[in-house]
Amino acid sequence: MNAEAEVVVTGVGAVTCHGVGADELWRAMTAAGTRLPDRPADPLALMDLPLINLVPDLGLPGLDPTSERATRFASFAAAEALADAGLDAGALDAVRSAVVLGSCMGEPGVNERGRGGERWQPPFRLASTLAGELGLFGTAIDVANACAAGGYALGVAADLVRAGEADVVIAGGSDAYSRVALGCFNRLGAVDPERCRPFESDRAGTVFAEGAGVLVVESAAHARARGALGAGDGRVLSLSGVGWSCDGDHPTAPREDGEQIVRAMRRALGAPPYDVGCVVPHGTGTRLNDVLESRLLGRVLGEGAGRVPLYSLKALLGHAGGASAALAVVAAALILRHGTVPGNVPVKEQDPECEVWLPGDPVPLGARRVLVNAYGFGGNNASVVLAAAGGSPSVEGAGLSGGSGG
């Protein structure tokens, strides 16, 4: 493991409830509009609040329209990310390549269709399916660390590069509508009847969303050899730190002391001082998580925490499960590329216990580093730092080489 090897992000792709493409995501981010959730056309969704932000009909050529939704989302996002990176399947075939995708539910459609009766299929086959579509015969890994899965997937990608096992990794996350997942959150009383409203005083839970975020992760040496670092336009970014930890305390709730969440953030950020230009928080809209994350950001970032803008992505998209962290890193990449933190979806009244800055108007990005947080059931915590390329990577935040642990 070469912990000092720089890992870069050369391409991004996204599929969200606002449409297909990272440009569509950026337009939605800058518009900062309020989106009300959809009700799935599922007659068996017999629950009080069958609410989810669905991806609109893709209507794009090149894929079998009968293929499963999470697979299609990952395929579209990966194709965009590869094009953004200036790569194609032929270029991937000529180097050591891998696919790592995080998901909460994998591909649940075939197993949830109707009331059963079809032959059960293993749901976590997204990475192998995408690798097959791209004609790749290297590593294909599905990560299922609940709603932190996309963050873990990027940590695995960084480790594969630093270990010399891959030159290029297609990494991210994808999740689609699942009746089982939505039913479980209804039973938990964790669905907001209005929409996803992180940090609002009267928030009442989260609202799920479909989507996928995919990034092309490379060794800086490989990107430099193929001329991807020569443009100097700021499009190539450094995956400078990934921190993992596990509470191991409660099936759904984080530990009250937040020690492991703090650990993940600090490992991703590397050595202090923690110069951060923006935070994309986990911020699900649940009462406990938003208050705890707000408090712990203050603990990690210190007195300057109130001057660091937060971009609350789930207020715009809803909670995309295992894809949420990957989409948050895509959003961080767009913020870094544009040098601007967009205004947040309007907050009616901010919870006074959530002492964070949620700018309503765009603000210039200061420090060229963005911290992304992701937390999941089972105490899974992941933090990712994306930065302008050329800085020193965080050795401690290099996934298994120092960022993991429980």
PDB file of C-alpha atoms in Angstrom, residues 14-231:
ATOM      1  CA  ALA A  14     -25.394  11.636 -11.822  1.00  0.00           C
ATOM      2  CA  VAL A  15     -28.984  10.497 -12.094  1.00  0.00           C
ATOM      3  CA  THR A  16     -31.466  12.161  -9.721  1.00  0.00           C
ATOM      4  CA  CYS A  17     -35.115  13.031  -9.357  1.00  0.00           C
ATOM      5  CA  HIS A  18     -34.286  16.210 -11.290  1.00  0.00           C
ATOM      6  CA  GLY A  19     -33.124  14.285 -14.366  1.00  0.00           C
ATOM      7  CA  VAL A  20     -30.129  12.618 -15.929  1.00  0.00           C
ATOM      8  CA  GLY A  21     -26.714  14.227 -15.851  1.00  0.00           C
ATOM      9  CA  ALA A  22     -24.438  16.214 -13.565  1.00  0.00           C
ATOM     10  CA  ASP A  23     -25.407  19.387 -15.460  1.00  0.00           C
ATOM     11  CA  GLU A  24     -29.048  18.755 -14.555  1.00  0.00           C
ATOM     12  CA  LEU A  25     -28.012  18.292 -10.936  1.00  0.00           C
ATOM     13  CA  TRP A  26     -26.081  21.577 -10.945  1.00  0.00           C
ATOM     14  CA  ARG A  27     -29.042  23.399 -12.490  1.00  0.00           C
ATOM     15  CA  ALA A  28     -31.272  22.053  -9.730  1.00  0.00           C
ATOM     16  CA  MET A  29     -28.715  23.016  -7.093  1.00  0.00           C
ATOM     17  CA  THR A  30     -28.517  26.587  -8.354  1.00  0.00           C
ATOM     18  CA  ALA A  31     -32.309  26.878  -8.743  1.00  0.00           C
ATOM     19  CA  ALA A  32     -32.797  25.740  -5.114  1.00  0.00           C
ATOM     20  CA  GLY A  33     -36.428  24.852  -5.700  1.00  0.00           C
ATOM     21  CA  THR A  34     -38.691  22.876  -3.401  1.00  0.00           C
ATOM     22  CA  ARG A  35     -39.731  19.473  -4.755  1.00  0.00           C
ATOM     23  CA  LEU A  36     -42.660  17.559  -3.290  1.00  0.00           C
ATOM     24  CA  PRO A  37     -42.322  13.758  -3.181  1.00  0.00           C
ATOM     25  CA  ASP A  38     -43.998  11.309  -5.539  1.00  0.00           C
ATOM     26  CA  ARG A  39     -46.264   8.355  -4.820  1.00  0.00           C
ATOM     27  CA  PRO A  40     -45.066   5.216  -6.613  1.00  0.00           C
ATOM     28  CA  ALA A  41     -47.468   3.437  -8.932  1.00  0.00           C
ATOM     29  CA  ASP A  42     -47.345   0.360  -6.735  1.00  0.00           C
ATOM     30  CA  PRO A  43     -50.750  -0.994  -5.636  1.00  0.00           C
ATOM     31  CA  LEU A  44     -49.022  -3.121  -3.014  1.00  0.00           C
ATOM     32  CA  ALA A  45     -47.421  -0.141  -1.261  1.00  0.00           C
ATOM     33  CA  LEU A  46     -49.950  -0.411   1.568  1.00  0.00           C
ATOM     34  CA  MET A  47     -48.483   2.049   4.025  1.00  0.00           C
ATOM     35  CA  ASP A  48     -49.411   5.409   5.504  1.00  0.00           C
ATOM     36  CA  LEU A  49     -46.786   7.477   3.671  1.00  0.00           C
ATOM     37  CA  PRO A  50     -45.705   5.867   0.377  1.00  0.00           C
ATOM     38  CA  LEU A  51     -43.566   8.908  -0.471  1.00  0.00           C
ATOM     39  CA  ILE A  52     -40.351   8.928  -2.525  1.00  0.00           C
ATOM     40  CA  ASN A  53     -38.592  11.244  -4.968  1.00  0.00           C
ATOM     41  CA  LEU A  54     -38.603   9.171  -8.157  1.00  0.00           C
ATOM     42  CA  VAL A  55     -36.269   9.551 -11.112  1.00  0.00           C
ATOM     43  CA  PRO A  56     -38.383  10.675 -14.100  1.00  0.00           C
ATOM     44  CA  ASP A  57     -38.734   8.425 -17.134  1.00  0.00           C
ATOM     45  CA  LEU A  58     -35.208   8.294 -18.493  1.00  0.00           C
ATOM     46  CA  GLY A  59     -36.240   7.887 -22.120  1.00  0.00           C
ATOM     47  CA  LEU A  60     -32.663   7.483 -23.275  1.00  0.00           C
ATOM     48  CA  PRO A  61     -31.447   5.070 -25.968  1.00  0.00           C
ATOM     49  CA  GLY A  62     -28.790   2.445 -25.611  1.00  0.00           C
ATOM     50  CA  LEU A  63     -30.163   0.316 -22.798  1.00  0.00           C
ATOM     51  CA  ASP A  64     -32.815  -2.349 -22.552  1.00  0.00           C
ATOM     52  CA  PRO A  65     -35.906  -0.495 -21.251  1.00  0.00           C
ATOM     53  CA  THR A  66     -36.922  -3.582 -19.284  1.00  0.00           C
ATOM     54  CA  SER A  67     -33.699  -3.622 -17.259  1.00  0.00           C
ATOM     55  CA  GLU A  68     -33.947  -2.931 -13.562  1.00  0.00           C
ATOM     56  CA  ARG A  69     -33.981   0.662 -12.323  1.00  0.00           C
ATOM     57  CA  ALA A  70     -30.933   0.745 -10.040  1.00  0.00           C
ATOM     58  CA  THR A  71     -28.889  -0.929 -12.772  1.00  0.00           C
ATOM     59  CA  ARG A  72     -30.039   1.607 -15.352  1.00  0.00           C
ATOM     60  CA  PHE A  73     -29.245   4.521 -13.053  1.00  0.00           C
ATOM     61  CA  ALA A  74     -25.723   3.205 -12.470  1.00  0.00           C
ATOM     62  CA  SER A  75     -25.224   2.632 -16.194  1.00  0.00           C
ATOM     63  CA  PHE A  76     -26.240   6.156 -17.177  1.00  0.00           C
ATOM     64  CA  ALA A  77     -24.184   7.771 -14.414  1.00  0.00           C
ATOM     65  CA  ALA A  78     -21.121   5.664 -15.268  1.00  0.00           C
ATOM     66  CA  ALA A  79     -21.375   6.477 -18.970  1.00  0.00           C
ATOM     67  CA  GLU A  80     -21.466  10.182 -18.165  1.00  0.00           C
ATOM     68  CA  ALA A  81     -18.573   9.923 -15.708  1.00  0.00           C
ATOM     69  CA  LEU A  82     -16.408   8.089 -18.240  1.00  0.00           C
ATOM     70  CA  ALA A  83     -17.176  10.641 -20.952  1.00  0.00           C
ATOM     71  CA  ASP A  84     -16.413  13.449 -18.497  1.00  0.00           C
ATOM     72  CA  ALA A  85     -13.067  11.786 -17.750  1.00  0.00           C
ATOM     73  CA  GLY A  86     -12.255  11.333 -21.447  1.00  0.00           C
ATOM     74  CA  LEU A  87     -12.259   7.545 -21.176  1.00  0.00           C
ATOM     75  CA  ASP A  88     -14.121   4.750 -22.919  1.00  0.00           C
ATOM     76  CA  ALA A  89     -14.450   1.000 -22.506  1.00  0.00           C
ATOM     77  CA  GLY A  90     -11.460   0.430 -24.794  1.00  0.00           C
ATOM     78  CA  ALA A  91      -9.242   2.605 -22.632  1.00  0.00           C
ATOM     79  CA  LEU A  92     -10.422   0.758 -19.512  1.00  0.00           C
ATOM     80  CA  ASP A  93      -9.690  -2.609 -21.087  1.00  0.00           C
ATOM     81  CA  ALA A  94      -6.073  -1.591 -21.607  1.00  0.00           C
ATOM     82  CA  VAL A  95      -5.369  -0.845 -17.921  1.00  0.00           C
ATOM     83  CA  ARG A  96      -6.061  -2.349 -14.510  1.00  0.00           C
ATOM     84  CA  SER A  97      -9.647  -1.328 -13.847  1.00  0.00           C
ATOM     85  CA  ALA A  98     -12.321  -2.047 -11.245  1.00  0.00           C
ATOM     86  CA  VAL A  99     -15.941  -1.256 -10.389  1.00  0.00           C
ATOM     87  CA  VAL A 100     -17.109  -0.543  -6.822  1.00  0.00           C
ATOM     88  CA  LEU A 101     -20.736   0.430  -6.157  1.00  0.00           C
ATOM     89  CA  GLY A 102     -22.550   1.077  -2.886  1.00  0.00           C
ATOM     90  CA  SER A 103     -26.260   0.497  -2.349  1.00  0.00           C
ATOM     91  CA  CYS A 104     -28.762   0.015   0.453  1.00  0.00           C
ATOM     92  CA  MET A 105     -31.049  -2.375  -1.420  1.00  0.00           C
ATOM     93  CA  GLY A 106     -29.046  -3.352  -4.485  1.00  0.00           C
ATOM     94  CA  GLU A 107     -31.452  -4.275  -7.294  1.00  0.00           C
ATOM     95  CA  PRO A 108     -34.688  -5.070  -5.409  1.00  0.00           C
ATOM     96  CA  GLY A 109     -37.197  -4.854  -8.267  1.00  0.00           C
ATOM     97  CA  VAL A 110     -37.284  -8.455  -9.435  1.00  0.00           C
ATOM     98  CA  ASN A 111     -37.698  -9.782  -5.893  1.00  0.00           C
ATOM     99  CA  GLU A 112     -40.400  -7.278  -4.934  1.00  0.00           C
ATOM    100  CA  ARG A 113     -42.385  -7.415  -8.150  1.00  0.00           C
ATOM    101  CA  GLY A 114     -45.974  -8.434  -7.490  1.00  0.00           C
ATOM    102  CA  ARG A 115     -46.239 -10.671  -4.439  1.00  0.00           C
ATOM    103  CA  GLY A 116     -43.338 -12.891  -5.401  1.00  0.00           C
ATOM    104  CA  GLY A 117     -43.470 -16.048  -7.433  1.00  0.00           C
ATOM    105  CA  GLU A 118     -40.474 -15.262  -9.610  1.00  0.00           C
ATOM    106  CA  ARG A 119     -37.202 -16.941  -8.858  1.00  0.00           C
ATOM    107  CA  TRP A 120     -35.289 -15.019  -6.204  1.00  0.00           C
ATOM    108  CA  GLN A 121     -32.296 -13.093  -7.520  1.00  0.00           C
ATOM    109  CA  PRO A 122     -29.339 -11.856  -5.462  1.00  0.00           C
ATOM    110  CA  PRO A 123     -29.926  -8.101  -5.175  1.00  0.00           C
ATOM    111  CA  PHE A 124     -26.300  -7.012  -4.880  1.00  0.00           C
ATOM    112  CA  ARG A 125     -25.173  -7.494  -8.444  1.00  0.00           C
ATOM    113  CA  LEU A 126     -24.844  -3.868  -9.545  1.00  0.00           C
ATOM    114  CA  ALA A 127     -21.050  -3.829  -9.793  1.00  0.00           C
ATOM    115  CA  SER A 128     -20.817  -7.109 -11.709  1.00  0.00           C
ATOM    116  CA  THR A 129     -23.572  -6.042 -14.100  1.00  0.00           C
ATOM    117  CA  LEU A 130     -21.908  -2.688 -14.794  1.00  0.00           C
ATOM    118  CA  ALA A 131     -18.520  -4.371 -15.229  1.00  0.00           C
ATOM    119  CA  GLY A 132     -20.120  -6.770 -17.710  1.00  0.00           C
ATOM    120  CA  GLU A 133     -21.668  -3.892 -19.674  1.00  0.00           C
ATOM    121  CA  LEU A 134     -18.250  -2.221 -19.869  1.00  0.00           C
ATOM    122  CA  GLY A 135     -16.543  -5.477 -20.855  1.00  0.00           C
ATOM    123  CA  LEU A 136     -14.284  -5.453 -17.814  1.00  0.00           C
ATOM    124  CA  PHE A 137     -12.864  -8.595 -16.211  1.00  0.00           C
ATOM    125  CA  GLY A 138     -11.220  -7.019 -13.165  1.00  0.00           C
ATOM    126  CA  THR A 139     -12.444  -6.433  -9.625  1.00  0.00           C
ATOM    127  CA  ALA A 140     -16.197  -5.841  -9.143  1.00  0.00           C
ATOM    128  CA  ILE A 141     -17.348  -5.093  -5.598  1.00  0.00           C
ATOM    129  CA  ASP A 142     -20.811  -4.300  -4.217  1.00  0.00           C
ATOM    130  CA  VAL A 143     -20.770  -2.430  -0.893  1.00  0.00           C
ATOM    131  CA  ALA A 144     -23.822  -2.612   1.369  1.00  0.00           C
ATOM    132  CA  ASN A 145     -22.979  -0.465   4.412  1.00  0.00           C
ATOM    133  CA  ALA A 146     -26.499   0.987   4.533  1.00  0.00           C
ATOM    134  CA  CYS A 147     -26.735   4.729   3.826  1.00  0.00           C
ATOM    135  CA  ALA A 148     -22.957   5.162   4.106  1.00  0.00           C
ATOM    136  CA  ALA A 149     -22.336   2.666   1.281  1.00  0.00           C
ATOM    137  CA  GLY A 150     -21.405   5.232  -1.377  1.00  0.00           C
ATOM    138  CA  GLY A 151     -18.775   6.728   0.935  1.00  0.00           C
ATOM    139  CA  TYR A 152     -17.332   3.310   1.689  1.00  0.00           C
ATOM    140  CA  ALA A 153     -17.247   2.534  -2.043  1.00  0.00           C
ATOM    141  CA  LEU A 154     -15.027   5.555  -2.637  1.00  0.00           C
ATOM    142  CA  GLY A 155     -12.773   4.439   0.201  1.00  0.00           C
ATOM    143  CA  VAL A 156     -12.450   0.998  -1.379  1.00  0.00           C
ATOM    144  CA  ALA A 157     -11.668   2.663  -4.723  1.00  0.00           C
ATOM    145  CA  ALA A 158      -8.905   4.753  -3.143  1.00  0.00           C
ATOM    146  CA  ASP A 159      -7.460   1.677  -1.474  1.00  0.00           C
ATOM    147  CA  LEU A 160      -7.442  -0.283  -4.737  1.00  0.00           C
ATOM    148  CA  VAL A 161      -5.498   2.535  -6.394  1.00  0.00           C
ATOM    149  CA  ARG A 162      -3.043   2.998  -3.523  1.00  0.00           C
ATOM    150  CA  ALA A 163      -2.484  -0.749  -3.290  1.00  0.00           C
ATOM    151  CA  GLY A 164      -1.539  -0.833  -6.967  1.00  0.00           C
ATOM    152  CA  GLU A 165      -4.430  -3.167  -7.778  1.00  0.00           C
ATOM    153  CA  ALA A 166      -6.181  -0.713 -10.117  1.00  0.00           C
ATOM    154  CA  ASP A 167      -5.269   2.303 -12.203  1.00  0.00           C
ATOM    155  CA  VAL A 168      -8.898   3.342 -12.792  1.00  0.00           C
ATOM    156  CA  VAL A 169     -11.943   2.593 -10.637  1.00  0.00           C
ATOM    157  CA  ILE A 170     -15.569   3.303 -11.526  1.00  0.00           C
ATOM    158  CA  ALA A 171     -16.957   4.046  -8.055  1.00  0.00           C
ATOM    159  CA  GLY A 172     -20.144   5.379  -6.531  1.00  0.00           C
ATOM    160  CA  GLY A 173     -23.618   4.231  -5.571  1.00  0.00           C
ATOM    161  CA  SER A 174     -27.107   3.540  -6.888  1.00  0.00           C
ATOM    162  CA  ASP A 175     -30.487   2.902  -5.286  1.00  0.00           C
ATOM    163  CA  ALA A 176     -34.023   2.600  -6.666  1.00  0.00           C
ATOM    164  CA  TYR A 177     -37.529   2.333  -5.251  1.00  0.00           C
ATOM    165  CA  SER A 178     -37.934  -0.517  -2.805  1.00  0.00           C
ATOM    166  CA  ARG A 179     -41.303  -1.340  -1.289  1.00  0.00           C
ATOM    167  CA  VAL A 180     -39.555  -3.184   1.540  1.00  0.00           C
ATOM    168  CA  ALA A 181     -37.298  -0.256   2.459  1.00  0.00           C
ATOM    169  CA  LEU A 182     -40.112   2.287   2.296  1.00  0.00           C
ATOM    170  CA  GLY A 183     -42.396   0.028   4.312  1.00  0.00           C
ATOM    171  CA  CYS A 184     -39.740  -0.383   7.000  1.00  0.00           C
ATOM    172  CA  PHE A 185     -39.267   3.367   7.344  1.00  0.00           C
ATOM    173  CA  ASN A 186     -43.036   3.761   7.623  1.00  0.00           C
ATOM    174  CA  ARG A 187     -43.065   1.224  10.438  1.00  0.00           C
ATOM    175  CA  LEU A 188     -40.253   3.147  12.136  1.00  0.00           C
ATOM    176  CA  GLY A 189     -42.286   6.368  11.883  1.00  0.00           C
ATOM    177  CA  ALA A 190     -39.337   7.953  10.109  1.00  0.00           C
ATOM    178  CA  VAL A 191     -41.013   9.380   6.968  1.00  0.00           C
ATOM    179  CA  ASP A 192     -41.752  13.117   6.806  1.00  0.00           C
ATOM    180  CA  PRO A 193     -45.307  13.660   5.466  1.00  0.00           C
ATOM    181  CA  GLU A 194     -44.260  16.887   3.718  1.00  0.00           C
ATOM    182  CA  ARG A 195     -40.776  16.402   2.199  1.00  0.00           C
ATOM    183  CA  CYS A 196     -37.176  15.974   3.271  1.00  0.00           C
ATOM    184  CA  ARG A 197     -36.425  19.013   5.466  1.00  0.00           C
ATOM    185  CA  PRO A 198     -33.019  18.717   7.136  1.00  0.00           C
ATOM    186  CA  PHE A 199     -32.324  21.120  10.012  1.00  0.00           C
ATOM    187  CA  GLU A 200     -35.880  22.568  10.050  1.00  0.00           C
ATOM    188  CA  SER A 201     -37.551  22.992  13.429  1.00  0.00           C
ATOM    189  CA  ASP A 202     -40.617  20.886  12.645  1.00  0.00           C
ATOM    190  CA  ARG A 203     -38.926  18.200  10.529  1.00  0.00           C
ATOM    191  CA  ALA A 204     -40.519  14.790  11.035  1.00  0.00           C
ATOM    192  CA  GLY A 205     -38.227  12.279   9.352  1.00  0.00           C
ATOM    193  CA  THR A 206     -36.738  11.721   5.930  1.00  0.00           C
ATOM    194  CA  VAL A 207     -38.078  11.076   2.420  1.00  0.00           C
ATOM    195  CA  PHE A 208     -36.373   8.479   0.253  1.00  0.00           C
ATOM    196  CA  ALA A 209     -35.172   9.160  -3.276  1.00  0.00           C
ATOM    197  CA  GLU A 210     -33.938   7.237  -6.276  1.00  0.00           C
ATOM    198  CA  GLY A 211     -30.652   8.036  -7.944  1.00  0.00           C
ATOM    199  CA  ALA A 212     -27.052   7.235  -8.705  1.00  0.00           C
ATOM    200  CA  GLY A 213     -23.745   9.036  -8.414  1.00  0.00           C
ATOM    201  CA  VAL A 214     -20.650   7.653 -10.119  1.00  0.00           C
ATOM    202  CA  LEU A 215     -17.088   8.957 -10.184  1.00  0.00           C
ATOM    203  CA  VAL A 216     -13.993   7.956 -12.132  1.00  0.00           C
ATOM    204  CA  VAL A 217     -11.216   7.474  -9.585  1.00  0.00           C
ATOM    205  CA  GLU A 218      -7.631   7.200 -10.869  1.00  0.00           C
ATOM    206  CA  SER A 219      -4.079   7.284  -9.679  1.00  0.00           C
ATOM    207  CA  ALA A 220      -2.656  10.720 -10.384  1.00  0.00           C
ATOM    208  CA  ALA A 221       0.208   8.986 -12.185  1.00  0.00           C
ATOM    209  CA  HIS A 222      -2.183   7.306 -14.622  1.00  0.00           C
ATOM    210  CA  ALA A 223      -4.190  10.493 -15.152  1.00  0.00           C
ATOM    211  CA  ARG A 224      -0.992  12.431 -15.796  1.00  0.00           C
ATOM    212  CA  ALA A 225       0.320   9.845 -18.247  1.00  0.00           C
ATOM    213  CA  ARG A 226      -2.806  10.100 -20.387  1.00  0.00           C
ATOM    214  CA  GLY A 227      -2.774  13.917 -20.279  1.00  0.00           C
ATOM    215  CA  ALA A 228      -5.792  14.366 -18.014  1.00  0.00           C
ATOM    216  CA  LEU A 229      -3.930  16.640 -15.580  1.00  0.00           C
ATOM    217  CA  GLY A 230      -2.565  18.997 -18.207  1.00  0.00           C
ATOM    218  CA  ALA A 231      -5.655  21.145 -18.792  1.00  0.00           C
TER     219      ALA A 231
END
